[in-house]
Short mmCIF file of C-alpha atoms in Angstrom, two decimals:
data_model
loop_
_atom_site.label_atom_id
_atom_site.label_comp_id
_atom_site.label_asym_id
_atom_site.label_seq_id
_atom_site.Cartn_x
_atom_site.Cartn_y
_atom_site.Cartn_z
CA MET A 250 0.00 0.00 0.00
CA THR A 251 1.36 3.42 -0.90
CA SER A 252 1.34 6.43 1.39
CA HIS A 253 -1.20 7.97 -0.98
CA ASP A 254 -3.57 5.10 -0.25
CA MET A 255 -3.14 5.71 3.44
CA ARG A 256 -3.95 9.37 3.08
CA ARG A 257 -7.11 8.65 1.16
CA SER A 258 -8.28 6.03 3.60
CA LYS A 259 -8.37 8.54 6.45
CA ASN A 260 -11.31 10.27 4.81
CA ARG A 261 -13.71 7.45 5.24
CA ARG A 262 -16.26 7.19 8.03
CA GLY A 263 -17.73 4.17 9.78
CA GLY A 264 -16.41 0.71 9.08
CA ARG A 265 -16.15 -0.39 12.72
CA SER A 266 -17.67 -3.79 12.10
CA LEU A 267 -15.96 -4.62 8.85
CA ALA A 268 -14.10 -7.88 8.53
CA PRO A 269 -10.33 -7.46 8.16
CA VAL A 270 -10.31 -8.52 4.49
CA LEU A 271 -13.01 -6.02 3.63
CA LEU A 272 -11.13 -3.37 5.57
CA ALA A 273 -8.02 -4.05 3.51
CA ALA A 274 -10.03 -3.68 0.33
CA LEU A 275 -11.58 -0.54 1.68
CA MET A 276 -8.26 1.08 2.47
CA ALA A 277 -7.01 0.30 -1.02
CA SER A 278 -9.91 2.11 -2.62
CA ALA A 279 -10.69 5.75 -3.19
CA PRO A 280 -14.16 6.81 -4.23
CA ALA A 281 -14.35 9.18 -7.16
CA TRP A 282 -17.86 9.63 -8.48
CA ALA A 283 -19.13 9.41 -4.94
CA ASP A 284 -17.59 12.85 -4.57
CA ALA A 285 -19.17 14.26 -7.73
CA ALA A 286 -21.41 17.28 -7.10
CA PRO A 287 -25.12 16.35 -7.05
CA GLY A 288 -26.41 16.39 -10.61
CA ALA A 289 -22.95 16.44 -12.20
CA THR A 290 -22.95 12.88 -13.49
CA ALA A 291 -26.17 13.44 -15.45
CA CYS A 292 -24.49 15.99 -17.76
CA THR A 293 -22.60 13.37 -19.75
CA GLY A 294 -25.89 11.84 -20.90
CA CYS A 295 -25.85 14.60 -23.54
CA HIS A 296 -22.41 16.20 -23.34
CA GLY A 297 -19.93 13.59 -24.52
CA PRO A 298 -16.19 13.59 -25.14
CA ALA A 299 -14.98 16.12 -27.72
CA ALA A 300 -13.85 13.22 -29.92
CA LEU A 301 -17.47 12.24 -30.56
CA GLY A 302 -17.94 15.37 -32.69
CA SER A 303 -21.48 16.11 -31.53
CA ALA A 304 -23.62 19.18 -32.23
CA ILE A 305 -24.16 19.26 -28.45
CA PRO A 306 -20.99 20.95 -27.18
CA SER A 307 -18.52 18.81 -25.27
CA LEU A 308 -17.69 20.03 -21.78
CA ASP A 309 -14.11 18.83 -22.07
CA GLY A 310 -11.47 21.47 -21.47
CA HIS A 311 -13.75 24.18 -20.07
CA ALA A 312 -12.68 26.10 -16.99
CA ALA A 313 -15.06 26.04 -14.03
CA ASP A 314 -15.61 29.82 -14.20
CA GLU A 315 -16.59 29.55 -17.85
CA ILE A 316 -19.19 26.86 -17.08
CA VAL A 317 -20.58 28.88 -14.16
CA THR A 318 -20.87 32.04 -16.28
CA ARG A 319 -22.59 30.17 -19.08
CA MET A 320 -25.03 28.43 -16.73
CA HIS A 321 -25.81 31.81 -15.18
CA ALA A 322 -26.58 33.21 -18.62
CA PHE A 323 -28.83 30.21 -19.37
CA ARG A 324 -30.62 30.65 -16.07
CA SER A 325 -31.25 34.35 -16.57
CA GLY A 326 -32.35 33.85 -20.17
CA GLU A 327 -29.57 36.14 -21.33
CA ARG A 328 -28.19 33.34 -23.47
CA ASN A 329 -30.41 31.63 -26.06
CA ALA A 330 -30.99 27.94 -25.48
CA THR A 331 -33.17 25.06 -26.56
CA VAL A 332 -33.11 23.08 -23.32
CA MET A 333 -30.24 24.33 -21.12
CA ASP A 334 -32.27 27.27 -19.81
CA ARG A 335 -34.86 24.81 -18.47
CA ILE A 336 -32.17 22.66 -16.85
CA ALA A 337 -29.99 25.50 -15.50
CA ARG A 338 -32.96 26.88 -13.52
CA GLY A 339 -32.98 23.67 -11.48
CA PHE A 340 -29.64 24.42 -9.84
CA THR A 341 -28.58 27.07 -7.33
CA GLU A 342 -25.44 29.15 -7.78
CA GLU A 343 -23.59 26.94 -5.26
CA GLU A 344 -24.74 23.71 -6.88
CA THR A 345 -23.74 25.03 -10.28
CA ARG A 346 -20.31 26.00 -8.97
CA ALA A 347 -19.77 22.52 -7.51
CA ILE A 348 -20.83 20.85 -10.76
CA ALA A 349 -18.56 23.16 -12.78
CA GLU A 350 -15.56 22.42 -10.54
CA TRP A 351 -16.13 18.69 -11.03
CA LEU A 352 -16.65 18.96 -14.79
CA ALA A 353 -13.57 21.16 -15.16
CA LYS A 354 -11.35 18.33 -13.95
CA PRO A 355 -9.86 16.31 -16.80
CA GLU A 356 -11.88 13.14 -17.46
CA ALA A 357 -9.16 10.97 -15.91
CA ALA A 358 -9.01 13.09 -12.74
CA ARG A 359 -12.81 12.91 -12.28
CA HIS A 360 -12.46 9.19 -11.75
CA ALA A 361 -8.92 9.24 -10.37
CA GLN A 362 -7.97 6.45 -8.04
CA PRO A 363 -4.57 5.67 -6.57
CA MET B 171 -23.10 -14.88 1.86
CA PRO B 172 -21.95 -18.37 0.80
CA SER B 173 -20.52 -20.71 3.34
CA ARG B 174 -18.07 -22.23 0.89
CA ARG B 175 -15.46 -19.67 0.14
CA ALA B 176 -12.03 -19.57 -1.39
CA LEU B 177 -9.46 -16.92 -1.99
CA ILE B 178 -8.67 -16.19 -5.56
CA GLY B 179 -6.35 -13.59 -7.08
CA GLY B 180 -7.56 -10.04 -6.54
CA VAL B 181 -8.25 -8.62 -10.00
CA ALA B 182 -11.75 -8.42 -11.35
CA ALA B 183 -10.88 -10.38 -14.48
CA SER B 184 -10.09 -13.43 -12.41
CA VAL B 185 -13.30 -12.91 -10.46
CA ALA B 186 -15.11 -12.89 -13.76
CA ALA B 187 -13.46 -16.12 -14.77
CA ALA B 188 -14.24 -17.62 -11.38
CA VAL B 189 -17.88 -16.59 -11.55
CA LEU B 190 -18.28 -18.24 -14.90
CA ALA B 191 -16.27 -21.33 -14.03
CA ALA B 192 -17.41 -21.95 -10.47
CA PRO B 193 -20.05 -19.53 -9.26
CA GLN B 194 -19.95 -20.87 -5.72
CA VAL B 195 -16.35 -19.77 -5.31
CA ARG B 196 -15.85 -16.08 -4.64
CA ALA B 197 -12.84 -13.86 -4.20
CA GLN B 198 -12.88 -12.32 -0.75
CA THR B 199 -10.76 -9.27 -1.37
CA GLN B 200 -13.41 -7.57 -3.50
CA PRO B 201 -16.97 -6.88 -2.38
CA HIS B 202 -19.23 -8.18 -5.10
CA VAL B 203 -22.03 -6.07 -6.60
CA ILE B 204 -24.36 -7.72 -9.11
CA VAL B 205 -26.36 -5.77 -11.67
CA ILE B 206 -29.24 -7.57 -13.39
CA GLY B 207 -30.31 -6.15 -16.75
CA GLY B 208 -28.13 -4.59 -19.46
CA GLY B 209 -30.33 -1.74 -20.68
CA PHE B 210 -29.71 1.99 -20.29
CA ALA B 211 -30.05 1.68 -16.50
CA GLY B 212 -28.17 -1.54 -15.78
CA ALA B 213 -25.29 -1.13 -18.22
CA SER B 214 -24.76 2.47 -17.04
CA CYS B 215 -24.79 1.37 -13.42
CA ALA B 216 -22.30 -1.48 -13.88
CA ARG B 217 -19.89 0.89 -15.61
CA ALA B 218 -20.35 3.66 -13.04
CA LEU B 219 -19.74 1.25 -10.16
CA LYS B 220 -16.47 0.09 -11.65
CA ARG B 221 -15.41 3.66 -12.40
CA LEU B 222 -16.22 4.76 -8.87
CA ASP B 223 -14.38 1.97 -7.15
CA ARG B 224 -12.21 -0.29 -9.20
CA ASP B 225 -11.84 -2.60 -6.21
CA LEU B 226 -15.47 -3.61 -6.41
CA ALA B 227 -16.12 -6.82 -8.30
CA VAL B 228 -18.99 -5.93 -10.62
CA THR B 229 -21.03 -8.54 -12.46
CA LEU B 230 -23.60 -7.69 -15.11
CA ILE B 231 -26.18 -10.40 -15.78
CA GLU B 232 -27.80 -10.06 -19.20
CA PRO B 233 -28.89 -13.01 -21.35
CA GLU B 234 -28.91 -11.21 -24.72
CA ALA B 235 -25.80 -10.74 -26.90
CA ALA B 236 -26.94 -7.27 -27.93
CA TYR B 237 -29.22 -4.52 -26.69
CA LEU B 238 -31.94 -3.10 -28.94
CA ALA B 239 -32.57 0.50 -27.98
CA CYS B 240 -36.10 1.90 -27.92
CA PRO B 241 -35.26 5.61 -28.39
CA PHE B 242 -35.38 6.28 -32.14
CA SER B 243 -37.04 2.92 -32.83
CA ASN B 244 -40.11 4.90 -33.97
CA ALA B 245 -37.94 6.15 -36.83
CA VAL B 246 -37.32 2.50 -37.77
CA LEU B 247 -41.10 1.95 -38.00
CA ALA B 248 -41.39 4.85 -40.40
CA GLY B 249 -38.58 3.53 -42.62
CA LEU B 250 -36.29 6.42 -41.68
CA ARG B 251 -33.66 4.31 -39.97
CA GLY B 252 -32.32 0.76 -39.99
CA ILE B 253 -32.65 -1.53 -36.97
CA GLU B 254 -28.84 -1.91 -36.94
CA ALA B 255 -28.64 1.72 -35.76
CA GLN B 256 -30.55 0.57 -32.65
CA THR B 257 -28.35 -2.45 -31.95
CA PHE B 258 -25.53 -2.39 -29.40
CA ARG B 259 -23.44 -5.45 -28.66
CA TYR B 260 -22.16 -6.15 -25.17
CA ASP B 261 -18.52 -6.39 -26.14
CA GLN B 262 -17.08 -3.24 -24.55
CA PHE B 263 -17.40 -4.02 -20.87
CA GLY B 264 -13.74 -4.43 -19.94
CA ASP B 265 -13.32 -5.52 -16.35
CA ILE B 266 -17.02 -6.00 -15.66
CA ALA B 267 -17.88 -9.70 -15.48
CA LEU B 268 -20.62 -10.29 -18.03
CA ILE B 269 -22.81 -13.34 -17.51
CA ARG B 270 -24.94 -14.16 -20.53
CA LYS B 271 -27.64 -16.04 -18.68
CA ARG B 272 -31.07 -15.24 -17.36
CA ALA B 273 -31.42 -14.53 -13.64
CA VAL B 274 -34.48 -16.43 -12.44
CA ALA B 275 -34.61 -15.85 -8.69
CA VAL B 276 -33.25 -13.65 -5.93
CA ASP B 277 -32.86 -14.74 -2.31
CA ALA B 278 -32.87 -11.36 -0.58
CA GLU B 279 -32.21 -12.83 2.85
CA ARG B 280 -29.15 -14.86 1.85
CA ARG B 281 -28.17 -12.26 -0.77
CA ARG B 282 -27.91 -14.67 -3.65
CA VAL B 283 -29.02 -14.63 -7.29
CA ARG B 284 -29.95 -17.85 -9.06
CA LEU B 285 -29.40 -18.23 -12.78
CA GLU B 286 -31.46 -20.26 -15.25
CA ASP B 287 -28.86 -23.06 -15.19
CA GLY B 288 -29.21 -23.47 -11.44
CA THR B 289 -25.97 -21.80 -10.37
CA ASP B 290 -26.22 -19.18 -7.70
CA ILE B 291 -24.03 -16.21 -6.93
CA GLY B 292 -23.65 -14.13 -3.77
CA TYR B 293 -23.59 -10.34 -3.56
CA VAL B 294 -23.14 -7.62 -0.98
CA ARG B 295 -25.54 -5.38 -2.92
CA LEU B 296 -27.75 -6.11 -5.90
CA VAL B 297 -28.95 -3.62 -8.50
CA LEU B 298 -32.05 -4.60 -10.46
CA ALA B 299 -32.58 -2.87 -13.78
CA PRO B 300 -35.24 -5.17 -15.21
CA GLY B 301 -37.03 -2.69 -17.46
CA ILE B 302 -40.67 -3.48 -18.16
CA ASP B 303 -42.84 -6.47 -18.82
CA LEU B 304 -45.83 -6.01 -21.07
CA ARG B 305 -48.93 -7.16 -19.25
CA PHE B 306 -50.58 -9.89 -21.27
CA ASP B 307 -53.21 -10.29 -18.55
CA ALA B 308 -54.55 -6.72 -18.50
CA LEU B 309 -56.41 -6.31 -21.77
CA PRO B 310 -58.86 -9.08 -22.72
CA GLY B 311 -57.80 -10.68 -26.02
CA TYR B 312 -54.29 -9.27 -25.90
CA ASP B 313 -51.82 -12.03 -25.11
CA GLU B 314 -48.47 -12.97 -26.61
CA ALA B 315 -50.13 -14.66 -29.59
CA ALA B 316 -52.17 -11.51 -30.25
CA ALA B 317 -48.96 -9.45 -30.21
CA ALA B 318 -47.81 -11.39 -33.29
CA ILE B 319 -50.81 -9.92 -35.15
CA MET B 320 -51.29 -6.60 -33.36
CA PRO B 321 -47.69 -5.72 -32.40
CA HIS B 322 -46.92 -3.61 -29.36
CA ALA B 323 -43.40 -2.73 -30.59
CA TRP B 324 -42.80 -1.40 -27.07
CA LYS B 325 -39.62 -3.42 -26.76
CA ALA B 326 -37.37 -2.79 -29.73
CA GLY B 327 -36.41 -5.65 -32.02
CA ALA B 328 -38.58 -8.23 -33.78
CA GLN B 329 -41.75 -6.37 -32.75
CA THR B 330 -40.43 -3.13 -34.28
CA LEU B 331 -39.76 -4.88 -37.57
CA LEU B 332 -43.14 -6.60 -37.52
CA LEU B 333 -44.99 -3.30 -37.16
CA ARG B 334 -42.76 -1.65 -39.78
CA ASP B 335 -43.48 -4.45 -42.24
CA GLN B 336 -47.22 -4.32 -41.57
CA LEU B 337 -47.21 -0.58 -42.29
CA ALA B 338 -45.19 -1.17 -45.47
CA ALA B 339 -47.63 -3.87 -46.65
CA MET B 340 -50.78 -1.85 -45.90
CA PRO B 341 -52.56 -0.51 -48.99
CA ASP B 342 -53.04 3.23 -49.43
CA GLY B 343 -56.29 4.28 -47.78
CA GLY B 344 -55.81 1.93 -44.85
CA VAL B 345 -56.56 2.67 -41.22
CA VAL B 346 -53.80 2.44 -38.63
CA ILE B 347 -54.93 2.31 -35.01
CA LEU B 348 -52.58 2.95 -32.12
CA SER B 349 -53.83 2.11 -28.66
CA ALA B 350 -52.06 4.11 -25.93
CA PRO B 351 -51.96 2.78 -22.35
CA PRO B 352 -52.90 4.44 -19.05
CA ASN B 353 -50.14 5.89 -16.84
CA PRO B 354 -47.57 4.89 -15.82
CA PHE B 355 -45.74 3.35 -18.76
CA ARG B 356 -42.35 3.38 -20.48
CA CYS B 357 -41.60 6.58 -22.40
CA PRO B 358 -44.61 8.89 -21.83
CA PRO B 359 -44.20 10.84 -25.12
CA GLY B 360 -43.42 7.64 -27.05
CA PRO B 361 -46.88 6.78 -28.40
CA TYR B 362 -47.28 10.33 -29.74
CA GLU B 363 -43.85 10.45 -31.36
CA ARG B 364 -44.77 7.12 -32.92
CA ALA B 365 -48.08 8.49 -34.19
CA SER B 366 -46.20 11.46 -35.65
CA LEU B 367 -43.62 9.40 -37.51
CA ILE B 368 -46.21 6.90 -38.77
CA ALA B 369 -48.21 9.92 -39.99
CA HIS B 370 -45.08 11.16 -41.76
CA TYR B 371 -44.74 7.78 -43.47
CA LEU B 372 -48.43 7.74 -44.46
CA LYS B 373 -48.35 11.31 -45.73
CA THR B 374 -45.34 10.62 -47.94
CA SER B 375 -46.15 7.04 -49.06
CA LYS B 376 -49.87 6.37 -48.49
CA PRO B 377 -51.59 9.76 -48.38
CA ARG B 378 -55.19 8.47 -48.39
CA SER B 379 -54.62 6.58 -45.14
CA LYS B 380 -55.66 7.56 -41.62
CA LEU B 381 -54.26 7.15 -38.13
CA ILE B 382 -56.45 6.89 -35.04
CA ILE B 383 -55.03 7.05 -31.53
CA LEU B 384 -57.30 5.36 -28.99
CA ASP B 385 -56.08 6.67 -25.66
CA ALA B 386 -56.75 5.49 -22.11
CA LYS B 387 -55.87 9.03 -20.94
CA ASP B 388 -57.24 12.55 -21.32
CA ALA B 389 -53.82 14.20 -21.44
CA PHE B 390 -50.31 13.26 -22.52
CA SER B 391 -46.70 14.44 -22.50
CA LYS B 392 -45.83 17.47 -24.71
CA GLN B 393 -49.49 17.41 -25.78
CA ARG B 394 -49.81 21.01 -26.97
CA LEU B 395 -46.61 20.74 -28.98
CA PHE B 396 -47.66 17.48 -30.60
CA GLU B 397 -51.16 18.69 -31.39
CA ALA B 398 -49.91 21.96 -32.89
CA ALA B 399 -47.37 20.09 -35.02
CA TRP B 400 -50.00 17.56 -36.17
CA GLN B 401 -52.26 20.37 -37.32
CA GLU B 402 -49.38 21.99 -39.16
CA LEU B 403 -47.75 18.90 -40.68
CA TYR B 404 -50.49 16.27 -40.90
CA PRO B 405 -53.85 18.07 -41.13
CA GLY B 406 -56.77 15.60 -41.03
CA LEU B 407 -54.49 12.59 -40.89
CA ILE B 408 -54.31 11.93 -37.12
CA GLU B 409 -57.40 11.56 -34.96
CA TRP B 410 -56.75 11.46 -31.20
CA VAL B 411 -59.60 9.92 -29.18
CA PRO B 412 -59.11 10.64 -25.46
CA LEU B 413 -60.50 8.60 -22.56
CA SER B 414 -63.46 10.98 -22.12
CA SER B 415 -64.50 10.46 -25.76
CA GLY B 416 -64.36 6.68 -25.47
CA GLY B 417 -60.67 6.20 -26.25
CA ARG B 418 -59.99 3.48 -23.71
CA VAL B 419 -59.62 0.07 -25.37
CA THR B 420 -61.33 -2.58 -23.24
CA GLU B 421 -60.82 -5.64 -25.43
CA VAL B 422 -59.17 -6.65 -28.68
CA ASP B 423 -59.91 -9.33 -31.26
CA PRO B 424 -56.74 -10.20 -33.17
CA ALA B 425 -58.59 -12.43 -35.68
CA THR B 426 -60.38 -9.38 -37.12
CA ARG B 427 -57.89 -6.73 -35.91
CA THR B 428 -60.71 -5.12 -33.97
CA LEU B 429 -60.26 -2.85 -30.96
CA VAL B 430 -63.26 -2.57 -28.65
CA THR B 431 -64.02 0.57 -26.63
CA GLU B 432 -66.97 1.48 -24.44
CA PHE B 433 -68.19 3.62 -27.33
CA GLY B 434 -67.92 1.03 -30.11
CA ASN B 435 -65.67 -1.12 -32.26
CA HIS B 436 -62.78 0.04 -34.42
CA LYS B 437 -61.47 -2.17 -37.19
CA ALA B 438 -57.87 -1.60 -38.19
CA ASP B 439 -55.72 -2.52 -41.17
CA VAL B 440 -52.70 -2.18 -38.90
CA ALA B 441 -53.19 -2.24 -35.13
CA ASN B 442 -50.43 -1.19 -32.74
CA VAL B 443 -51.56 -2.12 -29.23
CA ILE B 444 -49.37 -0.72 -26.47
CA PRO B 445 -50.67 -2.60 -23.43
CA PRO B 446 -50.35 -1.74 -19.73
CA GLN B 447 -46.97 -2.59 -18.24
CA ARG B 448 -45.21 -3.45 -15.01
CA ALA B 449 -41.66 -3.86 -13.74
CA GLY B 450 -39.71 -6.67 -15.42
CA GLY B 451 -40.30 -10.22 -14.17
CA ILE B 452 -37.30 -10.55 -11.87
CA ALA B 453 -38.57 -7.56 -9.85
CA GLN B 454 -41.80 -9.45 -9.13
CA SER B 455 -39.99 -12.65 -8.11
CA ALA B 456 -37.39 -10.77 -6.02
CA GLY B 457 -40.26 -9.22 -4.06
CA VAL B 458 -39.33 -5.61 -4.83
CA ALA B 459 -42.52 -4.77 -6.79
CA ASP B 460 -45.66 -3.73 -4.89
CA GLN B 461 -49.31 -4.32 -5.79
CA THR B 462 -49.06 -1.74 -8.59
CA GLY B 463 -46.47 -3.90 -10.35
CA TRP B 464 -43.77 -1.21 -9.95
CA CYS B 465 -40.95 -0.85 -7.43
CA PRO B 466 -41.01 1.60 -4.51
CA ILE B 467 -37.51 2.91 -3.73
CA ASP B 468 -35.69 5.27 -1.41
CA PRO B 469 -35.04 8.29 -3.66
CA VAL B 470 -31.59 8.90 -2.16
CA THR B 471 -30.11 5.42 -2.61
CA PHE B 472 -32.61 3.70 -4.94
CA GLU B 473 -32.70 0.91 -2.38
CA SER B 474 -35.94 -1.05 -2.45
CA ARG B 475 -38.46 -0.18 0.24
CA LEU B 476 -39.45 -3.84 0.31
CA GLN B 477 -36.14 -5.74 0.40
CA PRO B 478 -32.77 -4.82 1.95
CA ALA B 479 -29.57 -4.50 -0.12
CA ILE B 480 -31.51 -4.56 -3.42
CA HIS B 481 -31.52 -1.35 -5.43
CA VAL B 482 -33.87 -0.76 -8.36
CA ILE B 483 -33.34 1.72 -11.20
CA GLY B 484 -34.81 2.67 -14.57
CA ASP B 485 -38.28 2.04 -15.96
CA ALA B 486 -39.14 -0.44 -13.19
CA VAL B 487 -39.17 2.11 -10.35
CA ILE B 488 -41.88 4.29 -8.91
CA GLY B 489 -39.86 7.39 -9.74
CA GLY B 490 -42.21 10.08 -8.48
CA ALA B 491 -42.11 12.94 -10.98
CA MET B 492 -39.28 11.36 -12.96
CA PRO B 493 -40.52 9.77 -16.20
CA LYS B 494 -39.57 6.31 -17.44
CA SER B 495 -37.01 7.30 -20.06
CA ALA B 496 -33.55 6.22 -21.19
CA PHE B 497 -32.12 9.53 -19.97
CA SER B 498 -33.71 9.06 -16.53
CA ALA B 499 -32.44 5.48 -16.41
CA ASN B 500 -28.88 6.61 -17.14
CA ALA B 501 -29.01 9.46 -14.60
CA GLN B 502 -30.56 7.21 -11.93
CA ALA B 503 -27.94 4.53 -12.63
CA LYS B 504 -25.08 6.90 -11.92
CA ALA B 505 -26.71 8.28 -8.75
CA CYS B 506 -27.50 4.73 -7.59
CA ALA B 507 -23.94 3.60 -8.28
CA ALA B 508 -22.60 6.43 -6.11
CA ALA B 509 -24.94 5.38 -3.29
CA VAL B 510 -24.09 1.68 -3.65
CA ALA B 511 -20.35 2.41 -3.71
CA ALA B 512 -20.73 4.49 -0.54
CA LEU B 513 -22.89 1.92 1.25
CA VAL B 514 -20.56 -0.96 0.41
CA ARG B 515 -17.77 1.00 2.10
CA GLU B 516 -20.10 1.91 4.99
CA ARG B 517 -20.05 5.60 4.17
CA PRO B 518 -23.18 7.79 4.13
CA PRO B 519 -24.67 8.25 0.65
CA ALA B 520 -24.95 11.78 -0.75
CA GLN B 521 -28.27 13.47 -1.62
CA PRO B 522 -28.60 13.11 -5.40
CA LYS B 523 -29.93 15.57 -7.91
CA LEU B 524 -31.13 14.18 -11.21
CA ILE B 525 -31.90 15.45 -14.67
CA ASN B 526 -34.10 14.16 -17.46
CA THR B 527 -34.28 15.31 -21.06
CA CYS B 528 -36.54 13.59 -23.58
CA TYR B 529 -36.54 14.45 -27.24
CA SER B 530 -39.31 13.47 -29.64
CA LEU B 531 -39.31 13.69 -33.40
CA VAL B 532 -42.55 14.91 -34.92
CA ALA B 533 -41.04 14.60 -38.40
CA PRO B 534 -37.51 14.30 -39.76
CA GLY B 535 -35.79 17.57 -38.85
CA TYR B 536 -38.58 18.57 -36.45
CA GLY B 537 -37.75 17.89 -32.81
CA ILE B 538 -39.35 18.86 -29.50
CA SER B 539 -38.20 18.20 -25.97
CA ILE B 540 -39.20 18.06 -22.35
CA ALA B 541 -36.77 18.36 -19.46
CA GLY B 542 -36.84 18.25 -15.68
CA VAL B 543 -34.58 18.48 -12.64
CA TYR B 544 -35.38 16.22 -9.68
CA GLN B 545 -34.42 15.73 -6.05
CA PRO B 546 -35.64 13.61 -3.14
CA ARG B 547 -38.60 15.16 -1.33
CA ASP B 548 -41.15 13.47 0.95
CA GLY B 549 -39.79 10.05 0.05
CA LEU B 550 -40.13 10.49 -3.70
CA LEU B 551 -38.21 12.07 -6.56
CA ALA B 552 -39.88 15.47 -6.90
CA GLU B 553 -39.46 18.05 -9.61
CA VAL B 554 -37.40 21.13 -8.71
CA GLU B 555 -39.88 23.97 -9.07
CA GLY B 556 -39.16 26.69 -11.55
CA ALA B 557 -37.08 24.40 -13.73
CA GLY B 558 -37.85 22.03 -16.58
CA GLY B 559 -40.79 22.02 -18.97
CA ALA B 560 -41.35 21.54 -22.68
CA SER B 561 -40.03 23.34 -25.75
CA PRO B 562 -41.76 26.67 -26.47
CA LEU B 563 -45.08 26.35 -28.28
CA GLU B 564 -44.17 29.20 -30.60
CA ALA B 565 -40.75 28.76 -32.13
CA PRO B 566 -39.18 29.18 -35.56
CA LEU B 567 -38.50 26.05 -37.59
CA SER B 568 -34.77 26.56 -36.94
CA VAL B 569 -35.38 25.69 -33.26
CA ARG B 570 -37.24 22.49 -34.22
CA GLU B 571 -34.40 21.60 -36.58
CA LEU B 572 -31.83 22.20 -33.86
CA GLU B 573 -33.75 20.02 -31.41
CA ALA B 574 -33.99 17.25 -34.01
CA ALA B 575 -30.21 17.42 -34.46
CA TYR B 576 -29.69 17.44 -30.70
CA ALA B 577 -31.97 14.40 -30.39
CA GLU B 578 -29.76 12.42 -32.76
CA ASP B 579 -26.60 13.55 -31.04
CA TRP B 580 -28.02 12.80 -27.60
CA PHE B 581 -28.67 9.24 -28.77
CA ARG B 582 -25.14 8.91 -30.13
CA THR B 583 -23.61 10.28 -26.92
CA ILE B 584 -25.65 8.28 -24.45
CA THR B 585 -25.33 4.98 -26.30
CA SER B 586 -21.58 5.49 -26.56
CA GLU B 587 -21.39 6.20 -22.81
CA VAL B 588 -23.58 3.22 -21.91
CA PHE B 589 -22.56 0.54 -24.41
CA GLY B 590 -19.05 1.68 -25.36
#
């Protein structure tokens, strides 16, 4: 086990009654999507990797601030949209910020595990 | 958990091999999560689980070699698309153990799944994504044999092709009847998208024909948008008969292709009967479906309210305000996977927030949509107020064209995420 594994394992809660083998497995793991902002994982249902070449813009390579600004413009109606205005209105400023921070991570880092 | 246990090498691939070779023997270093059903919900969930925690052993149980997707299958009926564009093989599942057998029983107490060949497999948590079963006991005269004459085409595949071929063989001037079920059912706007695309086919190929929708409801999804588009694109071609005007079909006679309502008989040249539905069979036998035939769940974890350690996602659930759609299934799958991954590691699950977007084609190049944002409230998935809704009723054709293009690209993106 690496020191990185050890660091990650300190974050977990509970686990008092776990069998030793399960505990070992637990310490070797690091959740990734579990830490995704609420709602964030739904985005990729439409917004795929840039390589797919879709008419729906990919969210790859966008800075968090850029996503927040755009969502704000969708929410206020300042930016024209087909469906994003309707979706953006379902998220508060804080929720949007959290989603943007998660989406702004490179794909590999979103699911990074030691 | 099984009493006979053995330690095997730690990687998931060897677990997969072990599961297939000797299902009674399990690796102990990896908690085992089983997903039953390889549709939009189940396949998404299996992938998300593995992505979240690569030290979980994830098994996907799905008897078919390929998935036939329902979204866009209405375009197949209308001759606008080949069935191969709907077909996705299960060959991109990497380190997820894929078992190509039917699951026939679940022992919730002992946490074991039994397969059709008699083998049984233990799990720490089980995710059921069984989709729907068509109820062949709900509409007098409509059983499986009747479906070979009056296709439902509500599961894509042979039924889609049967209905397509019947439409193609129908002479000009024929009457197509579509019978739409009461709520809840898979894909609320589906029957009306189907009516639209069949109307498009009739208008272009058999212009003297007519389409009647016999509906068990008085209202339907995106209704104003559909009705406005029908008036604009297919004037006089589509007749919608709501419940209050005698639209509810009470009996069918496949021998004469007759649909019976309280107000009289309708004889069809082509009859598309979409019967009432319920959660897929394994949900009933696992004891996670209630008397409605659907599965009550905790909206935070998607854990069954009826059985512990069994989670249910997709069309089978009682999803509150969330419709039974492929987009919902995919979003629920990822939220459920996060909850399952947390629970397996004895961590508290996070409060999810979910999104749905459903596109419908009214004609080629003419798309409309409905969207919603959802969160747990009062034990159900409730709509976030002030968000969501349908496309604007008044919009230039360029907006409809854009939504039609987005619909196609949504399908490409989601199927590539789910099936690889």
